[in-house]
Coordinates of C-alpha atoms in Angstrom, one line a residue:
Chain A
X1 CA -5.5 12.7 39.6
X2 CA -2.3 11.8 37.8
X3 CA -1.3 9.2 35.3
X4 CA 0.6 7.4 38.1
X5 CA -2.7 6.0 39.3
X6 CA -3.2 3.9 36.1
X7 CA -2.4 0.3 36.4
X8 CA 0.5 -0.9 34.2
X9 CA -2.0 -2.9 32.2
X10 CA -4.0 0.2 31.4
X11 CA -0.8 2.1 30.4
X12 CA 0.2 -0.8 28.1
X13 CA -3.2 -1.0 26.4
X14 CA -3.2 2.8 25.9
X15 CA 0.3 2.7 24.3
X16 CA -0.8 -0.2 22.2
X17 CA -3.8 1.8 21.0
X18 CA -1.5 4.7 20.1
X19 CA 0.7 2.3 18.2
X20 CA -2.4 0.9 16.4
X21 CA -3.4 4.4 15.3
X22 CA 0.1 5.0 13.9
X23 CA 0.3 1.6 12.1
X24 CA -3.1 1.9 10.7
X25 CA -2.4 5.4 9.4
X26 CA 0.9 4.3 7.8
X27 CA -0.7 1.3 6.2
X28 CA -3.9 2.8 4.9
X29 CA -3.0 6.5 4.5
X30 CA -6.1 7.2 6.6
X31 CA -7.8 5.6 9.6
X32 CA -10.5 3.2 8.5
X33 CA -13.8 3.2 10.4
X34 CA -13.2 -0.3 11.7
X35 CA -9.9 0.8 13.4
X36 CA -11.7 3.7 15.0
X37 CA -14.5 1.5 16.1
X38 CA -12.1 -1.0 17.7
X39 CA -10.1 1.8 19.4
X40 CA -13.3 3.4 20.7
X41 CA -14.5 0.1 22.0
X42 CA -11.2 -0.6 23.9
X43 CA -11.2 2.9 25.2
X44 CA -14.7 2.4 26.5
X45 CA -13.7 -0.8 28.1
X46 CA -10.9 1.0 29.8
X47 CA -13.2 3.8 31.0
X48 CA -15.8 1.3 32.1
X49 CA -13.6 -0.7 34.3
X50 CA -14.0 -0.5 38.0
X51 CA -11.2 1.7 39.3
X52 CA -8.8 -0.2 41.5
X53 CA -9.6 0.3 45.2
X54 CA -6.9 1.3 47.6
X55 CA -5.8 -1.2 50.2
X56 CA -7.3 0.8 53.0
X57 CA -10.8 0.1 51.8
X58 CA -11.5 3.5 50.3
X59 CA -13.7 3.8 47.2
X60 CA -10.9 4.8 44.9
X61 CA -12.9 7.6 43.5
X62 CA -11.1 9.8 41.1
X63 CA -9.1 7.1 39.6
X64 CA -11.1 7.1 36.5
X65 CA -10.3 10.8 35.7
X66 CA -6.8 9.9 34.5
X67 CA -8.4 7.4 32.2
X68 CA -10.8 10.0 30.9
X69 CA -7.9 12.3 30.2
X70 CA -5.9 9.5 28.5
X71 CA -8.9 8.2 26.5
X72 CA -9.9 11.7 25.5
X73 CA -6.3 12.4 24.3
X74 CA -6.4 9.3 22.2
X75 CA -9.7 10.2 20.6
X76 CA -8.5 13.7 20.0
X77 CA -5.4 12.3 18.3
X78 CA -7.6 10.0 16.2
X79 CA -9.8 12.8 15.1
X80 CA -6.9 15.1 14.4
X81 CA -5.3 12.4 12.3
X82 CA -8.4 11.7 10.2
X83 CA -9.4 15.3 9.9
X84 CA -6.1 17.1 9.2
X85 CA -3.2 14.8 8.5
X86 CA -4.6 12.2 6.1
X87 CA -3.2 12.6 2.6
X88 CA -6.0 13.5 0.1
X89 CA -4.4 12.3 -3.1
X90 CA -3.5 8.7 -2.4
X91 CA -7.1 7.2 -2.4
X92 CA -7.8 9.1 -5.6
X93 CA -4.7 7.8 -7.3
X94 CA -5.6 4.3 -6.3
X95 CA -9.1 4.7 -7.8
X96 CA -7.7 6.2 -11.0
X97 CA -5.4 3.2 -11.5
X98 CA -8.3 0.9 -10.8
X99 CA -10.4 2.8 -13.2
X100 CA -7.8 2.4 -15.9
X101 CA -7.6 -1.4 -15.3
X102 CA -11.4 -1.6 -15.5
X103 CA -11.5 0.4 -18.7
X104 CA -8.8 -1.7 -20.3
X105 CA -10.7 -4.8 -19.3
X106 CA -13.9 -3.5 -20.8
X107 CA -12.1 -2.6 -24.0
X108 CA -10.6 -6.0 -24.2
X109 CA -14.1 -7.4 -23.9
X110 CA -15.3 -5.2 -26.7
X111 CA -12.3 -6.3 -28.9
X112 CA -13.0 -9.9 -28.2
X113 CA -16.7 -9.5 -29.0
X114 CA -15.9 -7.8 -32.3
X115 CA -13.0 -10.1 -32.9
X116 CA -10.8 -7.3 -34.1
X117 CA -7.9 -5.3 -32.6
X118 CA -9.4 -2.2 -34.2
X119 CA -12.5 -2.5 -32.0
X120 CA -10.3 -2.7 -28.9
X121 CA -8.3 0.3 -30.1
X122 CA -11.4 2.4 -30.8
X123 CA -12.8 1.6 -27.4
X124 CA -9.5 2.7 -25.9
X125 CA -9.5 5.9 -27.8
X126 CA -13.1 6.6 -26.8
X127 CA -12.6 5.8 -23.1
X128 CA -9.1 7.1 -22.6
X129 CA -8.7 9.6 -25.3
X130 CA -5.6 7.9 -26.7
Chain B
X1 CA -7.9 -7.3 9.7
X2 CA -8.6 -9.0 6.4
X3 CA -7.4 -5.9 4.6
X4 CA -4.2 -6.0 6.6
X5 CA -3.7 -9.7 5.8
X6 CA -4.4 -9.0 2.2
X7 CA -1.8 -6.2 2.1
X8 CA 0.8 -8.4 3.9
X9 CA 0.1 -11.3 1.6
X10 CA 0.5 -9.1 -1.5
X11 CA 3.8 -7.7 -0.1
X12 CA 5.1 -11.2 0.5
X13 CA 3.9 -12.4 -2.9
X14 CA 5.4 -9.5 -4.8
X15 CA 8.5 -8.8 -2.7
X16 CA 10.6 -8.3 -5.8
X17 CA 8.3 -5.6 -7.1
X18 CA 8.3 -3.9 -3.7
X19 CA 12.1 -3.9 -3.7
X20 CA 12.1 -2.5 -7.3
X21 CA 9.8 0.3 -6.2
X22 CA 11.8 1.1 -3.2
X23 CA 15.0 1.1 -5.3
X24 CA 13.3 3.5 -7.8
X25 CA 12.1 5.8 -4.9
X26 CA 15.6 5.8 -3.4
X27 CA 17.0 6.5 -6.8
X28 CA 14.9 9.7 -6.9
X29 CA 11.7 8.7 -8.8
X30 CA 8.7 10.6 -7.6
X31 CA 5.2 9.3 -7.2
X32 CA 3.9 11.0 -10.3
X33 CA 6.5 9.6 -12.5
X34 CA 6.0 6.1 -11.0
X35 CA 2.2 6.4 -11.6
X36 CA 2.8 7.5 -15.2
X37 CA 5.1 4.5 -15.8
X38 CA 2.5 2.2 -14.2
X39 CA -0.2 3.5 -16.5
X40 CA 2.0 3.1 -19.5
X41 CA 2.9 -0.4 -18.5
X42 CA -0.8 -1.4 -18.0
X43 CA -1.7 -0.1 -21.5
X44 CA 1.3 -1.6 -23.2
X45 CA 0.6 -5.0 -21.6
X46 CA -3.0 -4.8 -22.6
X47 CA -2.2 -3.8 -26.2
X48 CA 0.3 -6.6 -26.5
X49 CA -2.2 -9.2 -25.2
X50 CA -4.9 -8.0 -27.6
X51 CA -2.5 -8.0 -30.6
X52 CA -1.4 -11.5 -29.7
X53 CA -5.0 -12.6 -29.3
X54 CA -6.8 -10.8 -32.2
X55 CA -4.2 -10.3 -34.9
X56 CA -2.9 -13.9 -35.0
X57 CA -3.3 -15.3 -38.5

C-alpha cells in the first residue's frame, strides 16, 4: 500500500494537521491538550472513513493501511514534539512574571489598607527580598 | 481557539510593543536581559503609582 492511494482530500487534511502542529508549537511553545485532542479526532475520522472502492467493484481492502501509516506518523511527531522538543523554561518564566505582578498587586493592597507607602515597601521587601 | 484569539488580539492591540521587542531582539538583547528589564519596569511602575497615591500631601 502506498501513499498514492490516498485521496487528495486526505492528503490535504493530513498536511493541514502537520501545519496545525507546527503553528500550535510556535504559538504556545508546547502542544496544548486541546490541539492534541482535535488532531487525534481528525486522524480518527480519517482512519474511520470507508476506503474508496475501485471502479471494478472490488472491496478496496488495504487502502486504509496508508492512512494508518500516515496517522501514526503524525501522532509520533506529536508525541516527539511534546516529549522532546518543547522548551522547558518558557512556561516557568511566564509564571514568574505573573507571580511578580500578583505580588506587587498584593503589596499595593497592603499599602492602601495601611494608607502608607512604607507598608507597601515593607511588603515588597518581605515578598521579593528587595 | 479562544487562547489563539486572545494572543492575536493582544498582538494587534500592542503592535508597537511587539515591534519594540523585535527591534530589541534584532539589536542583540537576549531573553534574560529582556526579562530583567520587564521586572524592573513592573516594580518601577508599581512604586511610582504607590508614591503618587500614598505620599500625596
